[in-house]
CSV table of N, CA and C and ligand atoms in Angstrom, one decimal:
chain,number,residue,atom,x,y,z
U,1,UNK,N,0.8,-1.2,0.0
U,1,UNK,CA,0.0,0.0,0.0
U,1,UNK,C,0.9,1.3,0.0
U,2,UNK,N,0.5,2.2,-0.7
U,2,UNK,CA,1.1,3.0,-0.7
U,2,UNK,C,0.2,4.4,0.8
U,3,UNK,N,1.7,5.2,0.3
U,3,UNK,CA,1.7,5.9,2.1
U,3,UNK,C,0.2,7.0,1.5
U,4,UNK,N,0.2,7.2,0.4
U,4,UNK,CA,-1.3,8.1,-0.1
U,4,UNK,C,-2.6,7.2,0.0
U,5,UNK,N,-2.4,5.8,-0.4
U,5,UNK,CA,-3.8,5.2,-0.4
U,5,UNK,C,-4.4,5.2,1.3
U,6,UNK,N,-5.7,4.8,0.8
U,6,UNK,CA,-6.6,5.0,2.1
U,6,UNK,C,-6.3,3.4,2.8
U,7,UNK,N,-6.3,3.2,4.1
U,7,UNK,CA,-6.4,1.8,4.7
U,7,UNK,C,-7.8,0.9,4.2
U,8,UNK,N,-7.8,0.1,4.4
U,8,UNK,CA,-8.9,-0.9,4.1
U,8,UNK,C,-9.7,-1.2,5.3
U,9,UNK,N,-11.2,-0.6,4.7
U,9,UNK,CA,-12.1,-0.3,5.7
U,9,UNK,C,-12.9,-2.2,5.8
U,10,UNK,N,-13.6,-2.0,7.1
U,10,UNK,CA,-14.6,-3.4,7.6
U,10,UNK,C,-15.9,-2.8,8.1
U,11,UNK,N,-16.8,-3.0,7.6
U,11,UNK,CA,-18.0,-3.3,8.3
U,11,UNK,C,-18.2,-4.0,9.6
U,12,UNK,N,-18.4,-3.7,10.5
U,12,UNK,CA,-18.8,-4.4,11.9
U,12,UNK,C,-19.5,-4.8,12.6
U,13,UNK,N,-20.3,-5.6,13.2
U,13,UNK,CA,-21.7,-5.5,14.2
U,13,UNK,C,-21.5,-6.2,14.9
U,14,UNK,N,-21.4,-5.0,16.1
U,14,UNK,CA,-21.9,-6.2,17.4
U,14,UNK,C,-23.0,-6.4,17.4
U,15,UNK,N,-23.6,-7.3,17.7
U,15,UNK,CA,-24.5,-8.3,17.6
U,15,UNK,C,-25.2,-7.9,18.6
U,16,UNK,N,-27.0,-7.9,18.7
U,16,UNK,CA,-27.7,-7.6,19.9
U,16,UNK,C,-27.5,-8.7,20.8
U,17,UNK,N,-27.4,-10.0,20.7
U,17,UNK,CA,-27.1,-10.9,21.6
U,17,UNK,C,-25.3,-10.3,22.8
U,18,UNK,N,-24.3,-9.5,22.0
U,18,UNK,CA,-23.0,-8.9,22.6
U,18,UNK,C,-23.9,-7.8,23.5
U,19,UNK,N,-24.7,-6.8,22.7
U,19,UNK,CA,-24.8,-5.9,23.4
U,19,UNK,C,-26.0,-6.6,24.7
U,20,UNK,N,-27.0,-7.2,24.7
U,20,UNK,CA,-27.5,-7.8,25.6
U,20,UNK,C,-26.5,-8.4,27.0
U,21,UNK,N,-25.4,-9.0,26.2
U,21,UNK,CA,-24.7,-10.1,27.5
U,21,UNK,C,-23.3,-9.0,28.1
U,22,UNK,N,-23.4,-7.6,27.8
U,22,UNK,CA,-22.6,-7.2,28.4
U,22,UNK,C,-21.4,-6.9,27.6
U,23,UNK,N,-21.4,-7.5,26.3
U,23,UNK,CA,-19.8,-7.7,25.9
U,23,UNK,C,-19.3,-6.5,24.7
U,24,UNK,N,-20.1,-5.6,24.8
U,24,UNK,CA,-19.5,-4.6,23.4
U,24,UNK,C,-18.0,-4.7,23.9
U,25,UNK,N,-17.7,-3.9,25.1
U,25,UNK,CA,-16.7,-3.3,25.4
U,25,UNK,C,-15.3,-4.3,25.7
U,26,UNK,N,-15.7,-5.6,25.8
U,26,UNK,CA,-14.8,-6.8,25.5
U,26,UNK,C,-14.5,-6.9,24.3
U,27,UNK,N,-15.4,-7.1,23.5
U,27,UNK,CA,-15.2,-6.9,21.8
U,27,UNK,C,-14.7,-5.9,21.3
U,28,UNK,N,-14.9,-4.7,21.6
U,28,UNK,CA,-14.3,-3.6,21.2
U,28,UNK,C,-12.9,-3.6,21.8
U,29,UNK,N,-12.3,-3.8,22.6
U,29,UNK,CA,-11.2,-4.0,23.2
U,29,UNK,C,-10.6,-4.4,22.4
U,30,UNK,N,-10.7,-5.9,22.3
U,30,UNK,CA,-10.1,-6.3,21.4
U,30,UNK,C,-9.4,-6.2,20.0
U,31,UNK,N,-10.3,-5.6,18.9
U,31,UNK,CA,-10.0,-4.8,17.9
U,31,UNK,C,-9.3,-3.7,18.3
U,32,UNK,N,-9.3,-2.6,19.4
U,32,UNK,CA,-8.7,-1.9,19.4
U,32,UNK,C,-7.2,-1.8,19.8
U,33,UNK,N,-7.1,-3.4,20.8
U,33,UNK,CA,-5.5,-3.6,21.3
U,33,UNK,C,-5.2,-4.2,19.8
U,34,UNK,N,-5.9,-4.6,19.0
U,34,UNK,CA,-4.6,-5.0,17.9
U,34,UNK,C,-4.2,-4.2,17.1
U,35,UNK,N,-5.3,-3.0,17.0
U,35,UNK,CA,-4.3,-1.7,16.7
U,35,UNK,C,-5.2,-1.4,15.2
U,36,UNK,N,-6.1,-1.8,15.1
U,36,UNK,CA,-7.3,-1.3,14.5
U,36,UNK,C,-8.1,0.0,14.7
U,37,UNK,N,-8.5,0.9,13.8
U,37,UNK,CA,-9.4,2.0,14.3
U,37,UNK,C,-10.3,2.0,14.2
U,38,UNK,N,-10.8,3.1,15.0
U,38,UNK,CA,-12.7,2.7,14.7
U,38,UNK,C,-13.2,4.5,13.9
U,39,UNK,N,-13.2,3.8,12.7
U,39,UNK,CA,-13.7,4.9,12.0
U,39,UNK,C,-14.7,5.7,12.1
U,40,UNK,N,-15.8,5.1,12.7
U,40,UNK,CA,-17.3,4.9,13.1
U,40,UNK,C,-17.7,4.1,13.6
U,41,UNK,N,-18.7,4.6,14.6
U,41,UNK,CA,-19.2,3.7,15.6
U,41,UNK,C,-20.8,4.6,15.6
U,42,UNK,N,-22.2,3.7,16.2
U,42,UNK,CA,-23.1,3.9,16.2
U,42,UNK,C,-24.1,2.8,16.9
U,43,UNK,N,-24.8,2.8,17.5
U,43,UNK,CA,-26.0,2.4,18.3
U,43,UNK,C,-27.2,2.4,17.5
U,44,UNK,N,-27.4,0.9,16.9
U,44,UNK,CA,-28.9,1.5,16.5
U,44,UNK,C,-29.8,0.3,16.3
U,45,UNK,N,-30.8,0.3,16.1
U,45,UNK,CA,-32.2,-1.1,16.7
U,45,UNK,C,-32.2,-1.2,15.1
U,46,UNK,N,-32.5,-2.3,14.3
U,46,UNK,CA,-32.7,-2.5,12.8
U,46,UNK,C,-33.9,-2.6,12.6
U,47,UNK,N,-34.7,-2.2,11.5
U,47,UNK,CA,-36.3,-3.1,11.4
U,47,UNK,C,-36.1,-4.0,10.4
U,48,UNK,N,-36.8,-4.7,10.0
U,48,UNK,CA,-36.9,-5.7,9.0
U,48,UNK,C,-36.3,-5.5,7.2
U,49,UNK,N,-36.9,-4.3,7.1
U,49,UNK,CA,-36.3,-4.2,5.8
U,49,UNK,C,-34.8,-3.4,5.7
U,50,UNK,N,-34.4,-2.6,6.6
U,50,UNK,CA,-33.1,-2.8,6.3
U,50,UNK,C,-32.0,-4.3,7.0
U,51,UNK,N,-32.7,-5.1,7.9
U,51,UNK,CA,-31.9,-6.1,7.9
U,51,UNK,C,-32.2,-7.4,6.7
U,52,UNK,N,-33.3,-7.3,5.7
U,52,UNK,CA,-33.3,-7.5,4.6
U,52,UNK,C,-32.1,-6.8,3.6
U,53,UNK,N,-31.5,-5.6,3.8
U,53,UNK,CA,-30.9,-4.9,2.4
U,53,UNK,C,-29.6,-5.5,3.0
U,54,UNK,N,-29.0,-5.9,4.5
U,54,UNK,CA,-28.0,-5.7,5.0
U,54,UNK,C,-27.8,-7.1,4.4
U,55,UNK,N,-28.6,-8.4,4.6
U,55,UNK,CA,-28.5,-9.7,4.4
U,55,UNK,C,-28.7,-10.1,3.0
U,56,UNK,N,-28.7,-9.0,2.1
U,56,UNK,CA,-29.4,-9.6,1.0
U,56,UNK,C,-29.3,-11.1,0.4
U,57,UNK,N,-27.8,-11.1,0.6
U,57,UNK,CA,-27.7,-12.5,-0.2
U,57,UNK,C,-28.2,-13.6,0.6
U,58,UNK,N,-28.7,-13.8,1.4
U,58,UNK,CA,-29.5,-14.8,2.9
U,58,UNK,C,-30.9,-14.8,3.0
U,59,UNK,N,-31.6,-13.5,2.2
U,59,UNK,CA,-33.1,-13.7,2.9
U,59,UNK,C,-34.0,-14.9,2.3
U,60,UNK,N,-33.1,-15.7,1.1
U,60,UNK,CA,-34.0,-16.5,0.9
U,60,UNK,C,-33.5,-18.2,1.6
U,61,UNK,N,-32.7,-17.9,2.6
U,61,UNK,CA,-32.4,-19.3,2.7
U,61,UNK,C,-33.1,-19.5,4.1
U,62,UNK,N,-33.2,-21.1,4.6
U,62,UNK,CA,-33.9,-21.2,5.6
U,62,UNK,C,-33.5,-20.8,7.1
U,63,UNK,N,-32.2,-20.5,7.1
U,63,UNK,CA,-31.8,-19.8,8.2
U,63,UNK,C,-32.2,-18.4,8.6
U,64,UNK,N,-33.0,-17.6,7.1
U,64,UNK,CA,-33.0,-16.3,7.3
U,64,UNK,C,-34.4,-16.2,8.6
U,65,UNK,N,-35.5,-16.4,8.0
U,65,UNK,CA,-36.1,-15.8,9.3
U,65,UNK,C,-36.1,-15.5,10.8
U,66,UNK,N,-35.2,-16.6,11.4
U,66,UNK,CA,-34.9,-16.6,12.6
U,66,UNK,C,-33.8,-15.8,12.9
U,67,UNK,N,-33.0,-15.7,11.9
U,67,UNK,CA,-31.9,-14.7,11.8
U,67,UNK,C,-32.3,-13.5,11.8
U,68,UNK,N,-33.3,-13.0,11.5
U,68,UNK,CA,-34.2,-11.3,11.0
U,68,UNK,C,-34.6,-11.1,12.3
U,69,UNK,N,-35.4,-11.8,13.2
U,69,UNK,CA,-35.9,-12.1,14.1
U,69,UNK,C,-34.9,-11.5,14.8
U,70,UNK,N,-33.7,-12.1,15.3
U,70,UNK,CA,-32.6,-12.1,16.3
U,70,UNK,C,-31.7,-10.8,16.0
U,71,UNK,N,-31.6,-10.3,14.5
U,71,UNK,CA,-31.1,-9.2,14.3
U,71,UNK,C,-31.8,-7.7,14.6
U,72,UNK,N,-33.2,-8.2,14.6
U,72,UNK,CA,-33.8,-7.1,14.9
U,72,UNK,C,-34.5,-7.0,16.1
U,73,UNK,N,-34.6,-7.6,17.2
U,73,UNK,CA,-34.5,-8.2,18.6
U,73,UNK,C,-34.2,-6.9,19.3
U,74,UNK,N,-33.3,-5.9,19.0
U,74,UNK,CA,-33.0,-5.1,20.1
U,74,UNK,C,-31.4,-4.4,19.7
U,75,UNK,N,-30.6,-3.3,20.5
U,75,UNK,CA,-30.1,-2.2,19.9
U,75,UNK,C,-28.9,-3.3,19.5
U,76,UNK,N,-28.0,-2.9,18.3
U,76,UNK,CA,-26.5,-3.3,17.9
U,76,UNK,C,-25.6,-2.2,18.0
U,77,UNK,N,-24.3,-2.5,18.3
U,77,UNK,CA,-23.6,-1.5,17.3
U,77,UNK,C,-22.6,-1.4,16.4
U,78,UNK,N,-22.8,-0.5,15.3
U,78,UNK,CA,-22.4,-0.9,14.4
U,78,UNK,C,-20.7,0.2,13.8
U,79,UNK,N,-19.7,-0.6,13.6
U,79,UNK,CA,-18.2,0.0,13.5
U,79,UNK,C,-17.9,0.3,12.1
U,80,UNK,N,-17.3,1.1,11.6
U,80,UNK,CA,-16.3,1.2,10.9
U,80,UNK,C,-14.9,0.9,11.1
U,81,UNK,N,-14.4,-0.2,11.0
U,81,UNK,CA,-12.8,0.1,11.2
U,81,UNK,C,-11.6,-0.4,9.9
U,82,UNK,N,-11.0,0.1,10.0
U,82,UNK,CA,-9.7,0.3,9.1
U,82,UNK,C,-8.8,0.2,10.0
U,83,UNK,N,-7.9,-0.6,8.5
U,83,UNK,CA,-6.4,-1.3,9.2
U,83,UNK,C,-5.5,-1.9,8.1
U,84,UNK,N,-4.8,-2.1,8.2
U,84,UNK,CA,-3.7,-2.4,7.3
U,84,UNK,C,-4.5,-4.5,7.3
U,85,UNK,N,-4.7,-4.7,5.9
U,85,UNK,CA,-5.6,-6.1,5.8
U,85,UNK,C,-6.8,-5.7,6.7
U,86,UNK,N,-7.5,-5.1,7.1
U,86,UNK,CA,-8.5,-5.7,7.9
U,86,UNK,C,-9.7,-7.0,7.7
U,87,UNK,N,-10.2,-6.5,6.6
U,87,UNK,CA,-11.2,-7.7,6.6
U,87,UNK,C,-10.6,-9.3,7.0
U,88,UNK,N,-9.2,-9.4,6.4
U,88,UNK,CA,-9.0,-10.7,6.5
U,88,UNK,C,-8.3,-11.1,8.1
U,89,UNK,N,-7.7,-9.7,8.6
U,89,UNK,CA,-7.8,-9.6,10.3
U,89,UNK,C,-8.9,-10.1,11.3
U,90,UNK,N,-9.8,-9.1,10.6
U,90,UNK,CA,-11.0,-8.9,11.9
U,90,UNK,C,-11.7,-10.5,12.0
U,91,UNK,N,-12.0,-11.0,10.1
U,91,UNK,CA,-12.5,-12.6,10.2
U,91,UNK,C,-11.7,-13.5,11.3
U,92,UNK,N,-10.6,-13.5,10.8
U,92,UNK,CA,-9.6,-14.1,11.9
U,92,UNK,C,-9.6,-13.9,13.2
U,93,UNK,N,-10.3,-12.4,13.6
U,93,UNK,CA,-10.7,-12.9,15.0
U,93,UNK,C,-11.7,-13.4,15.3
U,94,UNK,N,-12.5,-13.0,14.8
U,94,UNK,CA,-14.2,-13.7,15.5
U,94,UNK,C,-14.5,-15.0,14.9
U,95,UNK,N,-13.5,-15.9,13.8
U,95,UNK,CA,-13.5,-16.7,14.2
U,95,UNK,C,-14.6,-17.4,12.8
U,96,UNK,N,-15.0,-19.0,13.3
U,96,UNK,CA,-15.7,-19.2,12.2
U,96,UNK,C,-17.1,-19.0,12.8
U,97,UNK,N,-18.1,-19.5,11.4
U,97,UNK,CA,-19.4,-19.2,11.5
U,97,UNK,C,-20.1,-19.3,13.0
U,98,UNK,N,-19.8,-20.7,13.5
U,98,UNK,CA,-20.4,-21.4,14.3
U,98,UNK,C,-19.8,-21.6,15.7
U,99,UNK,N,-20.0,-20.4,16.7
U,99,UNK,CA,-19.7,-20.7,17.9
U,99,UNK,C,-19.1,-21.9,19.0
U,100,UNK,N,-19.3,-22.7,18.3
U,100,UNK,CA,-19.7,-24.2,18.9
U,100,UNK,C,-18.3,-24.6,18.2
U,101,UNK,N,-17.7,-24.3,16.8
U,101,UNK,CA,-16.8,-25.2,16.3
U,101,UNK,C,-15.3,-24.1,16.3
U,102,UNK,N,-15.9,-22.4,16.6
U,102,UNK,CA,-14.7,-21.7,16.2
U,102,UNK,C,-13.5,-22.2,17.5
U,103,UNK,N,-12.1,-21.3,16.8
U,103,UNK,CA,-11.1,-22.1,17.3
U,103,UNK,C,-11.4,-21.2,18.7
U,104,UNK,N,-10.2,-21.6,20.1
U,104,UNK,CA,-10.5,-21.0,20.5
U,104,UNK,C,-9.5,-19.6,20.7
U,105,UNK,N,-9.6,-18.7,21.3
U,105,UNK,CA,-8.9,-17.5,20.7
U,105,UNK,C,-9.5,-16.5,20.5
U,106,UNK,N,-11.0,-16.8,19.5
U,106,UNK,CA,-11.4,-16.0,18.2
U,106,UNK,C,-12.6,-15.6,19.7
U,107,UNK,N,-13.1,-14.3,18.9
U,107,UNK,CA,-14.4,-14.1,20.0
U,107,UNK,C,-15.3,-15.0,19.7
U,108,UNK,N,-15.9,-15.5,18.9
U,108,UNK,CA,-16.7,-16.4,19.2
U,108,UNK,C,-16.1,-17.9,19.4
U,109,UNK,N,-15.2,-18.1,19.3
U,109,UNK,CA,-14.8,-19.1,20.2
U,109,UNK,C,-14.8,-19.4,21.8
U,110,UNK,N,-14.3,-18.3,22.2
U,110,UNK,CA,-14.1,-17.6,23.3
U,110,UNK,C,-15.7,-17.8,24.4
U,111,UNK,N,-16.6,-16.9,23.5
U,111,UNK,CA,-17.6,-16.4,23.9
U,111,UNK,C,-19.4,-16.7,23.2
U,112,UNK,N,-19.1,-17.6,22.2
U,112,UNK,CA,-20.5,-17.9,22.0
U,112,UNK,C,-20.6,-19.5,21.7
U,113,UNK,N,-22.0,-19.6,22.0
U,113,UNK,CA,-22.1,-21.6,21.8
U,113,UNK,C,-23.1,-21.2,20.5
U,114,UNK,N,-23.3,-21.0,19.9
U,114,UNK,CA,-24.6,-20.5,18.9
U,114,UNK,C,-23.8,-20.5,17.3
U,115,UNK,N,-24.6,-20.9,16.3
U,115,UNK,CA,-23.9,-20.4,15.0
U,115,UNK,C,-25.3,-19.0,14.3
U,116,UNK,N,-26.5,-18.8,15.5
U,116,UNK,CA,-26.6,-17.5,14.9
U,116,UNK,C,-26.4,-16.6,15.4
U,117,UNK,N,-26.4,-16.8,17.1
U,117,UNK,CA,-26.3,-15.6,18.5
U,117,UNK,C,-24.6,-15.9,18.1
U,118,UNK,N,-23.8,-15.2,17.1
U,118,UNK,CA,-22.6,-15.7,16.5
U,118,UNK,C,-21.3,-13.7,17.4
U,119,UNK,N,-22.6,-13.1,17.8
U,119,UNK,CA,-21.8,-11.9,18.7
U,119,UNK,C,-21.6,-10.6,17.4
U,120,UNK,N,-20.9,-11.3,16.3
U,120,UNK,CA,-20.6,-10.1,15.5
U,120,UNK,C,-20.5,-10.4,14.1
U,121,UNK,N,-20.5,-9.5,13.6
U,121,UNK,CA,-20.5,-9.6,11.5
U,121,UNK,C,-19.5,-8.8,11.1
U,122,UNK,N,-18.9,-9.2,10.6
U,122,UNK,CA,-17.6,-8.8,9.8
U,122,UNK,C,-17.8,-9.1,8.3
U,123,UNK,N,-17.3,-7.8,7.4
U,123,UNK,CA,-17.7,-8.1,5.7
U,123,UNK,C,-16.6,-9.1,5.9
U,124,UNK,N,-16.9,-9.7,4.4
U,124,UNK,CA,-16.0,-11.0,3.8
U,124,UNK,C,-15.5,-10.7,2.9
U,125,UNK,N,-15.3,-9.4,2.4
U,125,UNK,CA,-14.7,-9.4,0.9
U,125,UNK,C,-14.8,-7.9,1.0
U,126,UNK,N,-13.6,-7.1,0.0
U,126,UNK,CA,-14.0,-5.9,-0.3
U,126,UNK,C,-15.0,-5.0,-0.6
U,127,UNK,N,-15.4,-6.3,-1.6
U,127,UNK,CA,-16.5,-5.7,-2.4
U,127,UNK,C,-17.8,-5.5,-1.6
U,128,UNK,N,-18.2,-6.6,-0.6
U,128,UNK,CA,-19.1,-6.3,1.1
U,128,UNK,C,-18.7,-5.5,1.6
U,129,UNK,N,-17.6,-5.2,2.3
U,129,UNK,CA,-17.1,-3.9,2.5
U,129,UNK,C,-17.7,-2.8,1.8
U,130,UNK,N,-17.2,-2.3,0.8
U,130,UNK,CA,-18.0,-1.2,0.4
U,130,UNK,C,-19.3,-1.4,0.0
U,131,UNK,N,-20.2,-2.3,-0.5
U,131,UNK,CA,-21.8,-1.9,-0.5
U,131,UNK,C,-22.2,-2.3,1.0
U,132,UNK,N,-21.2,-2.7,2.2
U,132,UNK,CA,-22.1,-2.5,3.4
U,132,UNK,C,-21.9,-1.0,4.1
U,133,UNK,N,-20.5,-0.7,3.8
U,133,UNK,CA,-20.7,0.7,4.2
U,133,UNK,C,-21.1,1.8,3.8
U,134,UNK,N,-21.6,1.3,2.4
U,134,UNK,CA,-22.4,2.3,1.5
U,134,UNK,C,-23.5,2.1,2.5
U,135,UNK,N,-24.2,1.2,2.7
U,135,UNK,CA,-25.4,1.0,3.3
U,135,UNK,C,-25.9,1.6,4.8
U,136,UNK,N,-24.7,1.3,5.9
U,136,UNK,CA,-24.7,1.7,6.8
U,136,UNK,C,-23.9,3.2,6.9
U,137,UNK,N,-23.3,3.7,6.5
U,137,UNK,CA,-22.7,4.7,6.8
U,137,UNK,C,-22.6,5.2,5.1
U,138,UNK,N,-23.4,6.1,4.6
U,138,UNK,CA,-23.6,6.4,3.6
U,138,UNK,C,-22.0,7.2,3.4
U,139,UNK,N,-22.3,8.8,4.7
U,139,UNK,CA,-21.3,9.6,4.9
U,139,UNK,C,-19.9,9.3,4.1
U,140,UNK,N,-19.8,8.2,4.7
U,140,UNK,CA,-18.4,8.1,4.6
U,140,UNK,C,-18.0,7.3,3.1
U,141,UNK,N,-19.0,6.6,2.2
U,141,UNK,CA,-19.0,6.5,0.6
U,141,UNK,C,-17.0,7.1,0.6
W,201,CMP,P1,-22.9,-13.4,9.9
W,201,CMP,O1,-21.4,-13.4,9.8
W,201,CMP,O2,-23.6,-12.1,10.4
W,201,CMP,O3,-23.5,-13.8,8.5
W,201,CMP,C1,-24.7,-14.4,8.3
W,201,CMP,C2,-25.3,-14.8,9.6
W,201,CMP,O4,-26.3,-15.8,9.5
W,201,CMP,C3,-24.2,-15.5,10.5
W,201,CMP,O5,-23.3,-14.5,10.9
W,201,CMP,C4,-25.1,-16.2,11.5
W,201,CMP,O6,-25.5,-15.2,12.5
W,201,CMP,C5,-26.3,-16.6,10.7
W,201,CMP,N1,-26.1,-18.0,10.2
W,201,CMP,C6,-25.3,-18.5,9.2
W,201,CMP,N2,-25.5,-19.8,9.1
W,201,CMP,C7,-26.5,-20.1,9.9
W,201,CMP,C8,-27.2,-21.3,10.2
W,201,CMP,N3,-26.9,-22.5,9.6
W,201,CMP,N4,-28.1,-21.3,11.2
W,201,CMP,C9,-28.4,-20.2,11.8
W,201,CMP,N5,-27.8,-19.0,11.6
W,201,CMP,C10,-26.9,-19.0,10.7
């Protein structure tokens, strides 16, 4: 990367099941001791149709409704962060899909038994990356 380009931004969500059990500030910790920034940060309760635009590629599988349900359940919050690699950092922390099988280490390893109460969302690719933060944080486009 050059010293002009911009860092490589991440989409983030703590999860209303994190913010329910107490844990933003364990999770946020962590991203932040590895030396990650938080571009943006925000508090906000979802309704149905934007956790439809947020999931799009999901709302037709059978996991989605219960997933809509639990995402829209009560407040998240949601990050911007940038970092030198992030997206393929931040995956690496929280780990894989499924609570129950991630390693341990990762936050959901650590801290959830669930593959949907999974704590947090991290984009998977650049190109998620920017149409999620087009989506959630228009501003910053
Ligand atoms: P996330 O990284 O936000 O991306 C999609 C989400 O769907 C995932 O985390 C889980 O919360 C949920 N999910 C994925 N697969 C399943 C599954 N098989 N059963 C229930 N929830 C799932």
């Amino acid at each position: 990367m050059s010293s002009t380009s911009p860092a490589e931004r991440s989409l983030v969500l703590i999860k209303p099941d994190a913010v329910r059990r107490g844990l933003v500030g364990e999770i946020l910790s962590r991203f932040e001791r590895k030396g990650l920034r938080v571009e943006a940060m925000e508090t906000r309760t979802l309704d149905g149709d934007f956790a439809d635009q947020h999931y799009a590629e999901h709302v037709d599988k059978p996991f989605y409704p219960p997933l809509k349900a639990f995402m829209t359940s009560g407040p998240l919050v949601a990050l911007v962060l940038s970092g030198d690699q992030v997206i393929e950092v931040v995956r690496g922390m929280i780990g894989s899909t499924d609570g129950r099988k991630a390693a341990a280490g990762t936050i959901r390893g650590d801290l959830s038994l669930s593959n949907r109460e999974n704590l947090v969302h991290a984009s998977d690719s650049t190109d998620s990356a920017k149409r999620e933060i087009g989506l959630w944080f228009p501003e910053l486009g």
